mmCIF file of C-alpha atoms in Angstrom:
data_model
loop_
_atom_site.group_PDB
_atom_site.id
_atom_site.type_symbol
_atom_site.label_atom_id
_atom_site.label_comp_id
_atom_site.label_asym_id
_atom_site.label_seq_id
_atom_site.Cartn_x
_atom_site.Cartn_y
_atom_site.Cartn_z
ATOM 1 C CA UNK A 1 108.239 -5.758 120.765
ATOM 2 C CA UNK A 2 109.859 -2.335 121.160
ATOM 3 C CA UNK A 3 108.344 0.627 121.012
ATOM 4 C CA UNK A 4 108.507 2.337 117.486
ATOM 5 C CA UNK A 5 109.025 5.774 118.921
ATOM 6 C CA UNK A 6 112.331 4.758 120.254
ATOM 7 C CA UNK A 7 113.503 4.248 117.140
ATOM 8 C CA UNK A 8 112.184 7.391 115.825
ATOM 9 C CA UNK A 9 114.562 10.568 116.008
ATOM 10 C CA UNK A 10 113.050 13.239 117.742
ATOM 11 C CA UNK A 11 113.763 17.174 117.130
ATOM 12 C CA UNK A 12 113.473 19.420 119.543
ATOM 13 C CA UNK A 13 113.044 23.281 117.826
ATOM 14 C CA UNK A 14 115.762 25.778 118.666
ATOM 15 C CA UNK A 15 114.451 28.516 122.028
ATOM 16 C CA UNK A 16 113.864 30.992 121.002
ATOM 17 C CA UNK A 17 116.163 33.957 122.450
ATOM 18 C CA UNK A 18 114.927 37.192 124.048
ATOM 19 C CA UNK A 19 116.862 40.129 121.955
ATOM 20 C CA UNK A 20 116.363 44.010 121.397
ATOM 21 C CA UNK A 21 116.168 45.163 118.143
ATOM 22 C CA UNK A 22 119.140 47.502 118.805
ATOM 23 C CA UNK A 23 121.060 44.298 119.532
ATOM 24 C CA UNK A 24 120.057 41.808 116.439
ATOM 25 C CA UNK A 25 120.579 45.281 114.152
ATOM 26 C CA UNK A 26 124.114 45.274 114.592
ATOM 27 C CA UNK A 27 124.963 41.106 114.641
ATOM 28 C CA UNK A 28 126.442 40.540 111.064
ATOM 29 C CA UNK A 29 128.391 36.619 112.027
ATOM 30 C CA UNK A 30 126.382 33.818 110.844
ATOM 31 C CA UNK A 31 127.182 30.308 110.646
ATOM 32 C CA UNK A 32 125.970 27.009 110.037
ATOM 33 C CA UNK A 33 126.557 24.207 113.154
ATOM 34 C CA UNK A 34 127.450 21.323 110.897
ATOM 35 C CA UNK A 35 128.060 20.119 107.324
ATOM 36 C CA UNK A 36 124.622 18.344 106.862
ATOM 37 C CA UNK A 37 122.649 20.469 104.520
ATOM 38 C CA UNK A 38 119.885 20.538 107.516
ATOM 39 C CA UNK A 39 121.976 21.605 110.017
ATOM 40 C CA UNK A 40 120.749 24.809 112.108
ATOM 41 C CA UNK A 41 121.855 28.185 111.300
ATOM 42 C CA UNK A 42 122.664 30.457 114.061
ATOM 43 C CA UNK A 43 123.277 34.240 113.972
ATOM 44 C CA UNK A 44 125.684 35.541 116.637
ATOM 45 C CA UNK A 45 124.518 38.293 119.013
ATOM 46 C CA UNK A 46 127.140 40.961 120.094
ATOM 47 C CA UNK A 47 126.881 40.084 123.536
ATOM 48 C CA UNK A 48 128.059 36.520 122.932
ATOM 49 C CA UNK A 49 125.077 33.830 122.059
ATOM 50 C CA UNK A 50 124.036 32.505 119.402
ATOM 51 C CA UNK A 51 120.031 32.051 118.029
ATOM 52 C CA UNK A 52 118.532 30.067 115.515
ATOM 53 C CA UNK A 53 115.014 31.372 116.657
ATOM 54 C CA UNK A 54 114.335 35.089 118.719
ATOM 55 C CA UNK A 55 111.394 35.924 119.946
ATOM 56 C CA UNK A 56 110.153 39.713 119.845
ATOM 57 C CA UNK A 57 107.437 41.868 120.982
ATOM 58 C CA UNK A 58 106.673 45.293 120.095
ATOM 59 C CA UNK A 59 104.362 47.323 118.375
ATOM 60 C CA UNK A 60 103.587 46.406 114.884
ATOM 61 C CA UNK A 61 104.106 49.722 113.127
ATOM 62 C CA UNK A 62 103.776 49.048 109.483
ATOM 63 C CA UNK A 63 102.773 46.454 106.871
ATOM 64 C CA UNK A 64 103.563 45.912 103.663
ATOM 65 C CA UNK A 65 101.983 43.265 101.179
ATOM 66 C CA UNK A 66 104.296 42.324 98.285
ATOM 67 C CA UNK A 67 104.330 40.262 95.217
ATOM 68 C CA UNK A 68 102.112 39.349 92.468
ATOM 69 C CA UNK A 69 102.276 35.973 92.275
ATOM 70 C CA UNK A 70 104.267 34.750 95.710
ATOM 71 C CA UNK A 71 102.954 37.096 98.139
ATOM 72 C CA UNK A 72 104.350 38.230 101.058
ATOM 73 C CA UNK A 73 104.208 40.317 104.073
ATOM 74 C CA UNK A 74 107.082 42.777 105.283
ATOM 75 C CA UNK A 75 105.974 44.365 108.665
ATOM 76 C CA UNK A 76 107.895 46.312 110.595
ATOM 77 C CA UNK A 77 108.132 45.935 114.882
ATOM 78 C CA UNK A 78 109.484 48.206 117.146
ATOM 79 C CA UNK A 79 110.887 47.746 120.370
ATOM 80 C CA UNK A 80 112.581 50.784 123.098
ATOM 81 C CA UNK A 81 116.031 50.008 121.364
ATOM 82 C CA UNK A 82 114.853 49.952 117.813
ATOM 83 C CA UNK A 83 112.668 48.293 114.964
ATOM 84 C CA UNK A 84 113.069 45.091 113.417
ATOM 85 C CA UNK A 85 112.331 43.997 110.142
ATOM 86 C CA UNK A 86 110.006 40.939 109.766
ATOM 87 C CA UNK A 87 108.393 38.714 106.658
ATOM 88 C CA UNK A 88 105.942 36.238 106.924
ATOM 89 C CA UNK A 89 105.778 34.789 103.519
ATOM 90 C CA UNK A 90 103.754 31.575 101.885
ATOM 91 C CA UNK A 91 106.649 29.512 103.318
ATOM 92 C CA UNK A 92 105.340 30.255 106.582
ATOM 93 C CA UNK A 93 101.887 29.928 105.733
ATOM 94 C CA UNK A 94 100.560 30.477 109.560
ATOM 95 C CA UNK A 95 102.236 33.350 110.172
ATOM 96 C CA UNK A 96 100.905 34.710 106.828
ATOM 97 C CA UNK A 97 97.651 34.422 107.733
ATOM 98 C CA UNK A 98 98.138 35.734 111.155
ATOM 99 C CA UNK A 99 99.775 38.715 109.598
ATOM 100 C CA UNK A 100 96.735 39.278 107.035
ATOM 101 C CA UNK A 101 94.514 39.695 109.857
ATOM 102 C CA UNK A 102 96.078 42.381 111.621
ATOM 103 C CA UNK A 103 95.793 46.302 111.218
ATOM 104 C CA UNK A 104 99.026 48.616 112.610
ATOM 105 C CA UNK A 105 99.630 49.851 114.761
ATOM 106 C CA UNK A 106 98.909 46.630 117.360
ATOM 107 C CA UNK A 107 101.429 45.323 119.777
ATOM 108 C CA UNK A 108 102.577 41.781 118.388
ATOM 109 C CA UNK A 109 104.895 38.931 119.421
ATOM 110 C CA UNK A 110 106.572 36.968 116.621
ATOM 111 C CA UNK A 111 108.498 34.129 116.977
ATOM 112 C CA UNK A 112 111.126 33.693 114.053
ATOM 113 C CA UNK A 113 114.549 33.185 112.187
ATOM 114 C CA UNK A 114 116.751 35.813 111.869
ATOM 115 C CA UNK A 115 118.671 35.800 108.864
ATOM 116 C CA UNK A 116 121.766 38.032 107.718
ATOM 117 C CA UNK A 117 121.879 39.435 104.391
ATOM 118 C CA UNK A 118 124.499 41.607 102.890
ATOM 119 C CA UNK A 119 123.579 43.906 100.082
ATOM 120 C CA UNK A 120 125.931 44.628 96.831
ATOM 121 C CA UNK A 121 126.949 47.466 98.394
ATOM 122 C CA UNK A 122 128.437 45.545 101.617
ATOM 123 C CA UNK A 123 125.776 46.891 103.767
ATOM 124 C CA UNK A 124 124.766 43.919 106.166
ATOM 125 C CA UNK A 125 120.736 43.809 107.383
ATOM 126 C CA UNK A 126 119.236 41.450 109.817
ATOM 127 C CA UNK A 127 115.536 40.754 109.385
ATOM 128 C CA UNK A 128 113.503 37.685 111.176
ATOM 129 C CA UNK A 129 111.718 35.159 108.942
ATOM 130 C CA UNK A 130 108.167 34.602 111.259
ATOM 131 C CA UNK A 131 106.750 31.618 112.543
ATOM 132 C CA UNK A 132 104.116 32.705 114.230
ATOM 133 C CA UNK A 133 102.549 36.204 114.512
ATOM 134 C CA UNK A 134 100.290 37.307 117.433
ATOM 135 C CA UNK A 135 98.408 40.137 118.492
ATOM 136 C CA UNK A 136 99.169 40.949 122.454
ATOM 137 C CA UNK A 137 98.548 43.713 124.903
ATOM 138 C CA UNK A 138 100.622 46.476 125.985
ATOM 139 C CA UNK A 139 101.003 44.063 129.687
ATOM 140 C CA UNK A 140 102.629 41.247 127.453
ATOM 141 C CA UNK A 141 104.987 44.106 126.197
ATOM 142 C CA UNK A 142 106.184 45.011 129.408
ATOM 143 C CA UNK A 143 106.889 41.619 130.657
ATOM 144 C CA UNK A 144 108.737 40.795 127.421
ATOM 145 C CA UNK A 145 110.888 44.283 127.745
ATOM 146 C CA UNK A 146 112.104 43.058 131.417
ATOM 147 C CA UNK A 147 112.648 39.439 129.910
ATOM 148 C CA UNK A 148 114.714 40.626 127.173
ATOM 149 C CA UNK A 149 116.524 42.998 129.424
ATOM 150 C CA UNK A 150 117.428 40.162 132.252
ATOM 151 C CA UNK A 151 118.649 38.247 128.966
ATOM 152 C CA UNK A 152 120.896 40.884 127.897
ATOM 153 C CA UNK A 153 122.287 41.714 131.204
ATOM 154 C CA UNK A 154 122.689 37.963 131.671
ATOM 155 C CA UNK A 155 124.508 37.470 128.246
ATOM 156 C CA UNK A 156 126.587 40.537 129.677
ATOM 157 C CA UNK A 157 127.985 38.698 133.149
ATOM 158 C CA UNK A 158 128.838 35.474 131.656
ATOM 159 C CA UNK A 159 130.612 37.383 128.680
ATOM 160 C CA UNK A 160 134.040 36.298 127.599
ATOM 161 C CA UNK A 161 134.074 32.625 130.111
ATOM 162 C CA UNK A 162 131.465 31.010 127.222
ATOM 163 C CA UNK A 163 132.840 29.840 124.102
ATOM 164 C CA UNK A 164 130.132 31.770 122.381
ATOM 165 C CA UNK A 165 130.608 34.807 124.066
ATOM 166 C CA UNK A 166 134.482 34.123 122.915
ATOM 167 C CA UNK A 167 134.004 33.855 119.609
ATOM 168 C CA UNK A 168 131.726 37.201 119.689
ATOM 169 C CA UNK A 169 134.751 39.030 120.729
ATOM 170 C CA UNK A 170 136.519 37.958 118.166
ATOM 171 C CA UNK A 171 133.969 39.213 115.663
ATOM 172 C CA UNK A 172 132.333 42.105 117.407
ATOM 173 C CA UNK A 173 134.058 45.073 119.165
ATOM 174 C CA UNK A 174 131.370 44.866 121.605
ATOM 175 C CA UNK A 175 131.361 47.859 124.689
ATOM 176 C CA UNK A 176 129.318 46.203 127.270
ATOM 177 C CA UNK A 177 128.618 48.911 128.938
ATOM 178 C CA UNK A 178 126.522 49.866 125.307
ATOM 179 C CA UNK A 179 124.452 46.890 125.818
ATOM 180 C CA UNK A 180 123.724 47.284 129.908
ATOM 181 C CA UNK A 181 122.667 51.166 129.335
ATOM 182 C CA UNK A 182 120.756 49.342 126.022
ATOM 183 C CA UNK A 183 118.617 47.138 128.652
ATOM 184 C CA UNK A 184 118.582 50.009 131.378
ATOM 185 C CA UNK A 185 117.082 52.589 128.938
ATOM 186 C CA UNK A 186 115.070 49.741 127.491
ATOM 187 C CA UNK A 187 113.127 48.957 131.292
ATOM 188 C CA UNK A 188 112.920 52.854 131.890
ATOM 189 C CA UNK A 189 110.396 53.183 129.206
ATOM 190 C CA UNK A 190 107.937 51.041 130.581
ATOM 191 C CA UNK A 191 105.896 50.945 133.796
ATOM 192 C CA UNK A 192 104.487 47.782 135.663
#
């Protein structure tokens, strides 16, 4: 008798991509990879990759609790580049609860799904859905600023030979050298 587990599909989740908030502010393409209604949703950085799931850590500089009846949390996290704009709704019941708990300002990392939204007015925002919300120390920070800056400079050398990276320049106007002094200025504000 086989094994049932062979039979059973797995899923693997999305990893989740190292990005300043300076970066994910100005990515506006989003697509879906497929026609299934399930398939993943990816937004596409500037500097040519796509992410279905970004993790961030920064300091958690405001929170917001909305709603009357379907509450929900917008908090606000800022990185050296930027801030980004995060909810943690009842959808996301874990990261609800891990929001709850925590008082600004506190450095936090939050895994999530960024999602583009464009307003009536044509103005396009990017904000991450959360997964998971936790509280870190200023040490975590740091080694998450020189992640997310060897990202971006990697994203940066393989630009325009990847067929994301391709498709980026179609869409973007993106000045490299915006994004390299982006990371540079990014790992100058933090000592090790």
């Amino acid at each position: 008798m086989q094994s049932e587990s062979r039979f059973t599909p797995r899923y693997q989740r999305e990893p989740a991509r190292r990005v300043f908030a300076a970066e994910l502010r100005e990515a506006h393409y989003h697509f879906k990879d497929g026609e299934d209604e399930k398939s993943p949703t990816y937004v596409l950085l500037p500097t040519g990759e796509r992410c279905n799931r970004v993790l961030i850590i920064g300091s958690m500089t405001q929170k917001e609790k909305r709603g009357d009846q379907n509450i929900f949390y917008q908090i606000r996290v800022s990185d050296p580049t930027g801030t980004f704009f995060v909810s943690a709704s009842s959808f996301q019941q874990e990261a609800m609860t891990q929001v709850s708990k925590i008082d600004p300002p506190a450095f936090v990392a939050v895994v999530g799904k960024p999602s583009v939204y464009e307003a009536p007015d044509g103005r396009v925002f990017v904000s991450v859905r959360a997964e998971s919300v936790t509280v870190v120390d200023k040490e975590m920070r740091n080694c998450w600023v020189l992640d997310a800056a060897e990202s971006t400079l990697k994203r940066l050398e393989t630009f325009g030979t990847t067929e994301d990276s391709k498709l980026a320049g179609e869409h973007y106007a993106t000045n490299l050298d915006v994004y390299r002094r982006m990371a540079y200025e990014a790992l100058a504000q933090i000592t090790i």
